[in-house]
Amino acid sequence: NKQFDSQAIFYPILKTTMFRYYLALACFVPSVIGFAMKPLKMSSATSEPMTLTEKILAKACGRSHVQPNDNIWVNTDVLMTHDVCGPGTIGNFYKEFGADAKVWNPDGIVLIPDHYIFTSDPRANRNVDILRDFSHQQNIKYFYDIIDRANFKANPDYKGVCHIALAQEGHCRPGEVLFGTDSHTCNAGAFGQFATGIGNTDASFVMGTGKLLIKTPASMKFNLEGDIPDYLLAKDIILQIIGDIGVAGATYRSMEYGGSALGQLSMEERQTLCNMAIEAGGKNGIIPADEITKNYVDQRNAGNKPYEVFSADPGASYYSKNTYDLGRLEPVVAMPHSPDNKALAKDCRKTKIDRVYIGSCTGGKTEDFAAAARVLEGQKVRVPTFLVPATQRVYNDLQTIKLKGKTLAQIFREAGCIEPASPSCAACLGGPSDTFARMNEPFLCVSTTNRNFPGRMGHKDAGIFLASPYTAAASAVTGYVTDPREVYGFDKDKRHSIESLIEA
């Protein structure tokens, strides 16, 4: 029977082979096979306090209460896909829903080419063409196209790295559910929303229905307290946490950040914290929205959509609670070949490096470059230092924003850095052999990116030290892995946020 309402969304599944669909879905939602054999588990309690993630998911599934391990159908606010996963998602959408199928909401889908853009690889180029064709077929409003790859500036619609573009273009709002075909979709949790990465099969189902079956994750609480030292950035904080709990320490759990120190972090630093929740195995990272959040969102909000701000209930139950006194932390790195291979930067001082890379959704935002410029001003780099702005807006900021009367681009140029590249993911995940800054040889690199597994940035024998922009810049100056305090005279009495240092 094709006459089904919004609550009875099983027809698209029954239309194909249920076992095949759920077997594929089980790759991303481990509880689904159990769902196929028995009814959804329902929460009997209606007044128990909930965590931030649980409250958002309860609203999204139309319930008054959810608890960990509940299997729930959630309504989607935004679905994002890019040039790597978009073609597969689109192909499966038409395969399962029909050649003439229409997406559930053309304005709820955001298409952002960003991964393999500035390359001569014909398959990578074709991926963008597929996104373009789909956007025309489905009348997708938010497709950030690029046609002239020789000059990204000639493409006003082109943005760059999807996660930063989502934020800058106003697609991130408190209380919403955002799915993306990229594991770092959890970046958007900085806005007080539930955001997580999903696979192509799940995404194609969302395209057709606007819904997805997920298991409610348990929540881990990370309370950040104390005064943040001037030399410390959000990247140091998240590398410390991942080093403490391990890359599987938050597997399929929500990493909820709280504590008095959150107010000292800008929206860009909050994104860094949430961005790397996946490196700890997390289902999502999330920070409660406050006035800083609302000010950012209200200045951008695509479509001026209303949103609802949630906060965790007092007495909510957490899988675990961890408290960090940020005043006691020091600059850290993740040594090859795992994000949890933590070491103090000062203890790696004898490690000679071949290059430095500043970029990605984790470390290629405007404030990341401003932080690097703070250290590099008046210095000279000793190793090739690659700069990859996350988005076209970040690239433009490098040309206009100033520190001590100089633009960031001028500081980098005078320090001897390589000219900023076209905004994209670039070498963060390797890519075709002609990708800018790809490590085609077994180099050692200090990078502001998010992963350092073998082969991540190209050559399988290359080594990557994950670090903050401060540490990356200091390492560029010395040619060794370096604690930024050895290169720059940070204020010992108070922290100067990057926002307070930059001049428009």
Short mmCIF file of C-alpha atoms in Angstrom, two decimals, residues 251-481:
data_model
loop_
_atom_site.label_atom_id
_atom_site.label_comp_id
_atom_site.label_asym_id
_atom_site.label_seq_id
_atom_site.Cartn_x
_atom_site.Cartn_y
_atom_site.Cartn_z
CA THR A 251 32.80 4.38 20.85
CA TYR A 252 29.17 5.10 19.89
CA ARG A 253 28.80 7.56 22.73
CA SER A 254 28.08 11.26 22.83
CA MET A 255 30.94 13.44 24.07
CA GLU A 256 29.22 16.33 25.86
CA TYR A 257 31.42 19.24 26.90
CA GLY A 258 30.62 21.48 29.82
CA GLY A 259 32.31 23.53 32.50
CA SER A 260 33.18 27.14 33.17
CA ALA A 261 36.03 27.25 30.63
CA LEU A 262 33.69 26.89 27.65
CA GLY A 263 32.95 30.60 27.82
CA GLN A 264 36.62 31.26 27.06
CA LEU A 265 36.39 29.43 23.74
CA SER A 266 35.24 31.01 20.49
CA MET A 267 32.88 29.22 18.11
CA GLU A 268 35.83 28.18 15.96
CA GLU A 269 37.64 26.61 18.92
CA ARG A 270 34.44 24.87 19.99
CA GLN A 271 34.24 23.39 16.51
CA THR A 272 37.75 21.99 16.96
CA LEU A 273 36.67 20.25 20.17
CA CYS A 274 33.61 18.65 18.59
CA ASN A 275 35.31 17.93 15.28
CA MET A 276 37.62 15.30 16.74
CA ALA A 277 35.01 13.44 18.80
CA ILE A 278 35.10 10.84 16.05
CA GLU A 279 38.82 10.30 16.67
CA ALA A 280 37.81 8.96 20.09
CA GLY A 281 35.14 6.78 18.46
CA GLY A 282 32.34 9.13 19.48
CA LYS A 283 28.94 9.15 17.84
CA ASN A 284 28.87 12.91 18.25
CA GLY A 285 30.45 15.77 20.15
CA ILE A 286 28.24 18.49 21.55
CA ILE A 287 28.47 21.79 23.43
CA PRO A 288 25.41 23.53 24.91
CA ALA A 289 24.47 26.68 23.05
CA ASP A 290 24.98 30.00 24.83
CA GLU A 291 24.97 33.67 23.86
CA ILE A 292 28.20 33.21 21.90
CA THR A 293 26.50 30.47 19.89
CA LYS A 294 23.31 32.41 19.32
CA ASN A 295 25.17 35.51 18.18
CA TYR A 296 27.09 33.46 15.61
CA VAL A 297 24.01 31.61 14.36
CA ASP A 298 21.73 34.64 14.18
CA GLN A 299 24.21 36.46 11.94
CA ARG A 300 24.14 33.60 9.41
CA ASN A 301 21.08 31.30 9.75
CA ALA A 302 20.28 30.12 6.22
CA GLY A 303 16.58 30.65 5.56
CA ASN A 304 16.15 32.35 8.95
CA LYS A 305 14.83 29.11 10.38
CA PRO A 306 13.61 29.17 13.99
CA TYR A 307 15.55 26.96 16.36
CA GLU A 308 15.28 25.68 19.91
CA VAL A 309 18.07 25.74 22.47
CA PHE A 310 18.38 22.70 24.73
CA SER A 311 20.46 22.03 27.80
CA ALA A 312 21.07 18.90 29.83
CA ASP A 313 18.75 18.33 32.78
CA PRO A 314 20.20 18.49 36.29
CA GLY A 315 20.73 14.94 37.46
CA ALA A 316 21.01 13.49 33.96
CA SER A 317 22.74 10.12 33.85
CA TYR A 318 26.15 9.91 32.15
CA TYR A 319 28.21 6.91 31.16
CA SER A 320 31.19 8.67 32.71
CA LYS A 321 32.28 12.10 33.90
CA ASN A 322 35.71 13.62 33.43
CA THR A 323 36.99 16.96 34.69
CA TYR A 324 39.99 18.85 33.32
CA ASP A 325 41.71 21.79 34.93
CA LEU A 326 42.84 23.50 31.75
CA GLY A 327 45.27 25.68 33.64
CA ARG A 328 47.41 22.60 34.23
CA LEU A 329 47.56 21.41 30.60
CA GLU A 330 50.54 21.84 28.30
CA PRO A 331 50.89 21.77 24.50
CA VAL A 332 50.59 18.20 23.27
CA VAL A 333 50.98 16.30 20.01
CA ALA A 334 49.68 12.98 18.76
CA MET A 335 52.68 11.07 17.45
CA PRO A 336 52.48 8.66 14.49
CA HIS A 337 50.41 6.65 13.85
CA SER A 338 47.32 7.24 15.98
CA PRO A 339 45.44 10.26 17.37
CA ASP A 340 45.73 8.81 20.88
CA ASN A 341 49.52 8.44 20.75
CA LYS A 342 49.87 11.47 23.01
CA ALA A 343 53.09 13.17 24.04
CA LEU A 344 54.04 16.57 25.38
CA ALA A 345 55.39 18.71 22.57
CA LYS A 346 58.42 19.58 24.69
CA ASP A 347 59.32 15.91 24.98
CA CYS A 348 59.56 15.54 21.18
CA ARG A 349 62.10 18.33 20.77
CA LYS A 350 64.70 16.05 19.16
CA THR A 351 62.37 14.91 16.38
CA LYS A 352 63.46 16.51 13.11
CA ILE A 353 60.66 17.14 10.63
CA ASP A 354 60.43 17.67 6.88
CA ARG A 355 57.39 19.92 6.61
CA VAL A 356 54.46 21.61 8.34
CA TYR A 357 50.85 21.58 7.16
CA ILE A 358 48.23 24.06 8.40
CA GLY A 359 44.73 23.35 7.13
CA SER A 360 41.64 21.06 7.22
CA CYS A 361 38.26 21.28 8.96
CA THR A 362 40.10 20.89 12.26
CA GLY A 363 42.94 23.34 11.77
CA GLY A 364 42.25 25.47 8.70
CA LYS A 365 39.84 28.07 10.07
CA THR A 366 40.52 31.79 10.25
CA GLU A 367 41.54 31.71 13.91
CA ASP A 368 43.82 28.73 13.28
CA PHE A 369 45.76 30.76 10.75
CA ALA A 370 45.76 33.81 13.00
CA ALA A 371 47.20 31.68 15.80
CA ALA A 372 49.95 30.41 13.50
CA ALA A 373 50.65 33.96 12.32
CA ARG A 374 50.98 35.11 15.93
CA VAL A 375 53.92 32.76 16.36
CA LEU A 376 55.39 33.26 12.88
CA GLU A 377 55.37 37.08 12.90
CA GLY A 378 58.98 38.21 12.66
CA GLN A 379 60.26 34.63 12.27
CA LYS A 380 61.55 32.50 9.40
CA VAL A 381 60.46 28.93 8.71
CA ARG A 382 63.11 26.26 8.26
CA VAL A 383 60.94 23.66 6.53
CA PRO A 384 58.33 23.89 3.77
CA THR A 385 55.15 25.19 5.40
CA PHE A 386 51.93 24.53 3.52
CA LEU A 387 48.83 26.67 4.11
CA VAL A 388 45.39 25.41 3.03
CA PRO A 389 42.45 27.65 4.03
CA ALA A 390 39.35 25.62 4.78
CA THR A 391 37.02 27.87 2.80
CA GLN A 392 37.04 30.74 0.35
CA ARG A 393 35.99 33.00 3.21
CA VAL A 394 39.02 31.92 5.24
CA TYR A 395 41.24 32.55 2.22
CA ASN A 396 39.86 36.06 1.95
CA ASP A 397 40.39 36.60 5.68
CA LEU A 398 44.10 35.88 5.21
CA GLN A 399 44.27 38.81 2.82
CA THR A 400 42.39 41.28 5.03
CA ILE A 401 42.67 40.38 8.71
CA LYS A 402 45.69 41.87 10.44
CA LEU A 403 47.96 41.17 13.37
CA LYS A 404 50.22 44.01 14.50
CA GLY A 405 49.37 45.98 11.38
CA LYS A 406 50.20 43.18 8.91
CA THR A 407 47.77 40.94 7.08
CA LEU A 408 48.05 37.25 7.88
CA ALA A 409 49.10 36.60 4.29
CA GLN A 410 51.89 39.16 4.64
CA ILE A 411 53.13 37.55 7.85
CA PHE A 412 53.19 34.13 6.21
CA ARG A 413 54.93 35.47 3.13
CA GLU A 414 57.62 37.25 5.15
CA ALA A 415 58.16 34.09 7.20
CA GLY A 416 58.85 32.12 4.03
CA CYS A 417 55.69 29.97 3.97
CA ILE A 418 54.36 28.60 0.71
CA GLU A 419 51.56 30.77 -0.69
CA PRO A 420 48.09 29.74 0.55
CA ALA A 421 46.49 27.10 -1.64
CA SER A 422 42.98 26.96 -3.05
CA PRO A 423 40.54 26.16 -0.25
CA SER A 424 39.71 22.46 0.00
CA CYS A 425 40.46 19.34 2.03
CA ALA A 426 43.70 19.00 0.01
CA ALA A 427 46.25 16.63 1.57
CA CYS A 428 44.37 15.99 4.81
CA LEU A 429 43.26 12.65 3.42
CA GLY A 430 45.86 12.11 0.73
CA GLY A 431 43.87 12.25 -2.48
CA PRO A 432 45.14 11.92 -6.06
CA SER A 433 48.88 12.17 -6.53
CA ASP A 434 48.70 15.78 -7.77
CA THR A 435 46.89 16.99 -4.64
CA PHE A 436 48.48 20.08 -3.10
CA ALA A 437 50.91 19.19 -0.27
CA ARG A 438 50.24 15.45 -0.56
CA MET A 439 53.13 13.48 0.93
CA ASN A 440 54.32 11.38 -1.98
CA GLU A 441 57.47 10.49 -0.07
CA PRO A 442 57.97 9.18 3.50
CA PHE A 443 58.24 12.62 5.11
CA LEU A 444 57.71 13.57 8.75
CA CYS A 445 55.11 16.32 9.07
CA VAL A 446 53.62 18.39 11.89
CA SER A 447 50.01 19.00 10.91
CA THR A 448 46.91 20.74 12.27
CA THR A 449 44.73 18.02 10.72
CA ASN A 450 42.83 15.31 12.58
CA ARG A 451 44.21 11.88 11.68
CA ASN A 452 47.69 10.43 11.43
CA PHE A 453 47.11 6.82 10.45
CA PRO A 454 49.56 5.30 7.93
CA GLY A 455 48.86 6.65 4.47
CA ARG A 456 46.43 9.31 5.68
CA MET A 457 48.22 12.18 3.94
CA GLY A 458 49.67 10.14 1.11
CA HIS A 459 52.71 7.88 1.46
CA LYS A 460 52.09 4.89 3.71
CA ASP A 461 55.47 5.32 5.41
CA ALA A 462 55.05 9.03 6.13
CA GLY A 463 54.73 10.14 9.75
CA ILE A 464 52.27 12.75 10.98
CA PHE A 465 52.40 14.63 14.30
CA LEU A 466 48.98 16.13 15.02
CA ALA A 467 49.31 19.48 16.76
CA SER A 468 47.75 22.87 17.44
CA PRO A 469 48.42 25.83 15.12
CA TYR A 470 50.74 27.27 17.78
CA THR A 471 52.78 24.07 17.91
CA ALA A 472 52.76 23.68 14.13
CA ALA A 473 54.04 27.22 13.62
CA ALA A 474 56.74 26.83 16.28
CA SER A 475 57.86 23.57 14.67
CA ALA A 476 58.10 25.32 11.30
CA VAL A 477 60.44 27.87 12.83
CA THR A 478 62.82 25.32 14.39
CA GLY A 479 62.50 22.38 11.99
CA TYR A 480 61.78 20.09 14.94
CA VAL A 481 58.63 19.22 16.89
#
